[in-house]
Short mmCIF file of C-alpha atoms in Angstrom, two decimals:
data_model
loop_
_atom_site.label_atom_id
_atom_site.label_comp_id
_atom_site.label_asym_id
_atom_site.label_seq_id
_atom_site.Cartn_x
_atom_site.Cartn_y
_atom_site.Cartn_z
CA GLY G 1 0.00 0.00 0.00
CA GLU G 2 0.92 3.63 -0.15
CA ASP G 3 2.52 5.35 2.80
CA VAL G 4 4.39 8.63 3.02
CA GLU G 5 6.24 9.44 6.24
CA GLN G 6 7.83 12.59 7.57
CA SER G 7 9.39 13.66 10.84
CA LEU G 8 7.06 15.83 12.89
CA PHE G 9 9.19 18.81 13.81
CA LEU G 10 12.32 20.74 12.81
CA SER G 11 13.78 23.83 14.46
CA VAL G 12 16.53 25.95 12.88
CA ARG G 13 18.05 29.38 13.35
CA GLU G 14 17.45 32.15 10.85
CA GLY G 15 20.11 32.09 8.13
CA ASP G 16 20.86 28.38 8.55
CA SER G 17 19.85 25.71 6.04
CA SER G 18 16.83 23.49 6.72
CA VAL G 19 16.53 19.93 5.49
CA ILE G 20 13.12 18.28 5.61
CA ASN G 21 13.01 14.56 4.91
CA CYS G 22 10.34 12.24 3.54
CA THR G 23 10.17 8.53 2.81
CA TYR G 24 7.66 6.79 0.61
CA THR G 25 6.92 3.14 0.07
CA ASP G 26 5.46 2.86 -3.43
CA SER G 27 8.13 2.59 -6.13
CA SER G 28 5.46 3.30 -8.77
CA SER G 29 5.36 6.94 -7.75
CA THR G 30 6.11 9.09 -10.75
CA TYR G 31 5.84 12.59 -9.32
CA LEU G 32 6.93 13.79 -5.89
CA TYR G 33 5.86 17.15 -4.50
CA TRP G 34 6.57 19.58 -1.72
CA TYR G 35 3.79 21.81 -0.40
CA LYS G 36 3.87 24.52 2.27
CA GLN G 37 0.96 25.30 4.59
CA GLU G 38 0.83 28.36 6.81
CA PRO G 39 -1.59 28.55 9.76
CA GLY G 40 -5.22 28.67 8.68
CA ALA G 41 -4.32 28.57 4.98
CA GLY G 42 -4.46 26.18 2.07
CA LEU G 43 -1.49 24.43 0.51
CA GLN G 44 1.08 26.26 -1.58
CA LEU G 45 2.93 24.21 -4.19
CA LEU G 46 6.66 24.81 -3.74
CA THR G 47 8.21 22.43 -6.23
CA TYR G 48 8.00 18.92 -7.64
CA ILE G 49 10.34 16.39 -9.19
CA PHE G 50 9.89 13.59 -11.68
CA SER G 51 11.00 10.18 -10.54
CA ASN G 52 13.61 10.01 -13.33
CA MET G 53 15.46 12.97 -11.80
CA ASP G 54 17.90 12.98 -8.88
CA MET G 55 17.90 16.66 -8.07
CA LYS G 56 16.02 19.85 -8.79
CA GLN G 57 16.99 23.35 -7.72
CA ASP G 58 14.71 26.37 -7.64
CA GLN G 59 16.18 29.50 -6.04
CA ARG G 60 16.59 28.70 -2.32
CA LEU G 61 14.99 25.27 -2.66
CA THR G 62 16.83 22.06 -3.54
CA VAL G 63 15.03 18.74 -3.87
CA LEU G 64 17.00 15.50 -3.70
CA LEU G 65 15.52 12.14 -4.67
CA ASN G 66 17.05 8.79 -3.79
CA LYS G 67 14.91 6.26 -5.64
CA LYS G 68 16.78 3.26 -4.28
CA ASP G 69 15.98 4.21 -0.69
CA LYS G 70 12.63 5.89 -1.60
CA HIS G 71 13.83 9.02 0.16
CA LEU G 72 13.00 12.61 -0.76
CA SER G 73 14.40 15.72 0.87
CA LEU G 74 13.80 19.46 0.65
CA ARG G 75 16.64 21.80 1.51
CA ILE G 76 15.87 25.45 2.16
CA ALA G 77 18.95 27.66 2.01
CA ASP G 78 19.24 30.80 4.17
CA THR G 79 16.06 29.98 6.08
CA GLN G 80 13.96 32.99 7.05
CA THR G 81 11.28 33.47 9.71
CA GLY G 82 8.74 33.61 6.89
CA ASP G 83 9.62 30.00 6.09
CA SER G 84 8.02 28.88 9.37
CA ALA G 85 5.15 26.63 8.33
CA ILE G 86 4.16 22.98 7.90
CA TYR G 87 5.76 21.26 4.92
CA PHE G 88 4.10 18.28 3.25
CA CYS G 89 5.60 15.87 0.79
CA ALA G 90 3.24 14.06 -1.54
CA GLU G 91 3.45 11.38 -4.22
CA SER G 92 1.43 10.71 -7.32
CA PHE G 93 1.45 7.99 -10.00
CA ASN G 94 0.28 10.07 -12.93
CA ALA G 95 0.24 13.71 -13.86
CA GLY G 96 -2.73 15.47 -12.32
CA ASN G 97 -3.76 12.36 -10.44
CA MET G 98 -4.56 11.91 -6.75
CA LEU G 99 -1.90 12.99 -4.30
CA THR G 100 -0.91 10.91 -1.27
CA PHE G 101 0.43 13.16 1.46
CA GLY G 102 2.70 12.64 4.41
CA GLY G 103 1.71 13.88 7.84
CA GLY G 104 3.70 17.09 7.53
CA THR G 105 6.82 18.53 9.17
CA ARG G 106 6.45 21.67 11.24
CA LEU G 107 9.42 23.97 10.60
CA MET G 108 10.14 26.59 13.24
CA VAL G 109 12.69 29.29 12.42
CA LYS G 110 14.17 31.12 15.38
CA PRO G 111 15.49 34.66 14.91
CA ASP Z 1 -5.06 36.27 -11.63
CA ALA Z 2 -7.56 34.47 -9.43
CA GLY Z 3 -6.48 31.22 -7.87
CA VAL Z 4 -8.75 28.41 -6.75
CA THR Z 5 -11.67 29.81 -4.77
CA GLN Z 6 -13.84 27.98 -2.27
CA SER Z 7 -17.01 28.84 -0.42
CA PRO Z 8 -17.99 29.15 2.29
CA THR Z 9 -14.87 29.86 4.34
CA HIS Z 10 -16.29 28.46 7.54
CA LEU Z 11 -19.34 26.37 8.29
CA ILE Z 12 -20.89 24.99 11.46
CA LYS Z 13 -23.35 22.11 11.24
CA THR Z 14 -24.88 19.61 13.63
CA ARG Z 15 -24.74 15.85 13.43
CA GLY Z 16 -27.10 14.33 10.87
CA GLN Z 17 -27.28 17.45 8.70
CA HIS Z 18 -25.92 17.67 5.19
CA VAL Z 19 -23.50 20.18 3.71
CA THR Z 20 -22.54 21.43 0.24
CA LEU Z 21 -19.11 22.92 -0.37
CA ARG Z 22 -18.22 24.77 -3.54
CA CYS Z 23 -15.05 25.21 -5.56
CA SER Z 24 -14.11 27.26 -8.61
CA PRO Z 25 -10.91 26.16 -10.35
CA ILE Z 26 -8.26 28.36 -11.87
CA SER Z 27 -9.41 29.66 -15.24
CA GLY Z 28 -8.49 27.13 -17.93
CA HIS Z 29 -8.24 24.17 -15.54
CA LYS Z 30 -10.55 21.24 -16.21
CA SER Z 31 -9.57 18.94 -13.37
CA VAL Z 32 -10.80 19.42 -9.80
CA SER Z 33 -9.88 17.30 -6.79
CA TRP Z 34 -11.20 17.32 -3.23
CA TYR Z 35 -9.21 16.54 -0.09
CA GLN Z 36 -10.09 16.29 3.59
CA GLN Z 37 -7.54 17.53 6.13
CA VAL Z 38 -8.23 16.62 9.73
CA LEU Z 39 -6.43 18.80 12.26
CA GLY Z 40 -2.82 17.75 12.69
CA GLN Z 41 -2.77 15.43 9.68
CA GLY Z 42 -1.96 15.56 6.01
CA PRO Z 43 -4.75 15.92 3.43
CA GLN Z 44 -6.58 12.77 2.33
CA PHE Z 45 -7.88 12.38 -1.22
CA ILE Z 46 -11.66 12.21 -1.60
CA PHE Z 47 -12.52 12.69 -5.30
CA GLN Z 48 -11.12 13.80 -8.63
CA TYR Z 49 -13.22 15.06 -11.52
CA TYR Z 50 -12.12 15.80 -15.05
CA GLU Z 51 -14.39 17.10 -17.77
CA LYS Z 52 -17.40 16.44 -15.50
CA GLU Z 53 -16.54 12.77 -15.03
CA GLU Z 54 -15.29 11.12 -11.87
CA ARG Z 55 -11.70 10.02 -12.39
CA GLY Z 56 -10.85 8.82 -8.91
CA ARG Z 57 -12.36 8.17 -5.52
CA GLY Z 58 -10.61 7.81 -2.18
CA ASN Z 59 -11.54 5.63 0.76
CA PHE Z 60 -14.56 7.62 1.94
CA PRO Z 61 -18.12 6.39 2.64
CA ASP Z 62 -21.02 6.89 0.25
CA ARG Z 63 -22.18 9.83 2.37
CA PHE Z 64 -19.60 11.79 0.39
CA SER Z 65 -20.48 12.72 -3.18
CA ALA Z 66 -19.38 15.32 -5.68
CA ARG Z 67 -20.07 16.63 -9.12
CA GLN Z 68 -18.50 18.94 -11.66
CA PHE Z 69 -20.40 21.45 -13.74
CA PRO Z 70 -19.97 22.49 -17.42
CA ASN Z 71 -17.96 25.55 -16.28
CA TYR Z 72 -15.63 23.11 -14.38
CA SER Z 73 -16.66 24.34 -10.94
CA SER Z 74 -17.42 21.60 -8.47
CA GLU Z 75 -19.51 20.77 -5.42
CA LEU Z 76 -18.74 18.36 -2.60
CA ASN Z 77 -21.76 17.05 -0.70
CA VAL Z 78 -21.67 15.27 2.62
CA ASN Z 79 -24.83 13.71 4.05
CA ALA Z 80 -25.63 12.54 7.58
CA LEU Z 81 -22.74 14.47 9.09
CA LEU Z 82 -20.71 12.88 11.86
CA LEU Z 83 -18.48 14.57 14.41
CA GLY Z 84 -15.51 12.99 12.64
CA ASP Z 85 -16.31 14.91 9.46
CA SER Z 86 -15.02 18.07 11.13
CA ALA Z 87 -12.04 19.09 9.01
CA LEU Z 88 -10.62 21.51 6.49
CA TYR Z 89 -11.91 20.58 3.03
CA LEU Z 90 -9.51 21.53 0.28
CA CYS Z 91 -10.13 21.81 -3.42
CA ALA Z 92 -7.33 21.66 -5.98
CA SER Z 93 -7.29 22.25 -9.71
CA SER Z 94 -4.91 21.39 -12.51
CA GLY Z 95 -4.93 21.68 -16.25
CA THR Z 96 -3.01 22.00 -19.48
CA SER Z 97 -4.01 25.62 -20.02
CA GLY Z 98 -4.01 28.49 -17.61
CA ARG Z 99 -1.61 28.50 -14.69
CA GLY Z 100 0.96 25.70 -14.35
CA SER Z 101 0.89 22.32 -16.05
CA TYR Z 102 -1.24 19.23 -15.57
CA ASN Z 103 1.46 17.92 -13.23
CA GLU Z 104 0.77 20.73 -10.77
CA GLN Z 105 -2.26 20.82 -8.47
CA PHE Z 106 -3.05 24.24 -7.03
CA PHE Z 107 -5.05 24.39 -3.83
CA GLY Z 108 -7.70 26.78 -2.62
CA PRO Z 109 -7.82 28.18 0.92
CA GLY Z 110 -10.26 25.50 2.06
CA THR Z 111 -13.58 25.38 3.87
CA ARG Z 112 -13.39 24.77 7.61
CA LEU Z 113 -16.32 22.52 8.58
CA THR Z 114 -17.20 22.06 12.23
CA VAL Z 115 -19.78 19.42 13.16
CA LEU Z 116 -21.31 19.76 16.62
#
């Protein structure tokens, strides 16, 4: 079955790098996503990666994918207080298809 | 440009009642999906519609139903509400025209449903 797991909490200091990790169990996953959710808000799509890629960089965000270990990570460089939020990873088998989400990682950035 | 919009923002119902939630996708998007997010958890997939047809259904009881209209907006209906239906209901849209690509699902702000 499908299962996406994330650690619950991460605390970093402003200016440091943050690394949020995610593991998934279904090797059929084709697309892997990172979403950000601020309190009381919906989900904001940050970035996504195809399963045939190892890395994707987008400004301060770097996504690394280890298909062998079914491990996905999101690195945020120069973390700011505005990055404090809950981060969800999600997997999907086909473009535009249903997303299976992890439980979310709460990132706290201390000034 | 307008993103995904949902109405109402908040809703309070009592057990046994029914509720209708509404979603308007991003202009040009033909696919709409619904998710339920219980407090402290990740969203769970309920339905996906594309071109007015159901394309996928999650593990939810028959009390949950949805439909998509010719203008691609969508409604989620929940009958015989239970306390456990209290959650944030999120709508997402994707498409090959308009914002993003079909790979990308964009979410609305959600409807917060409280069942008493």
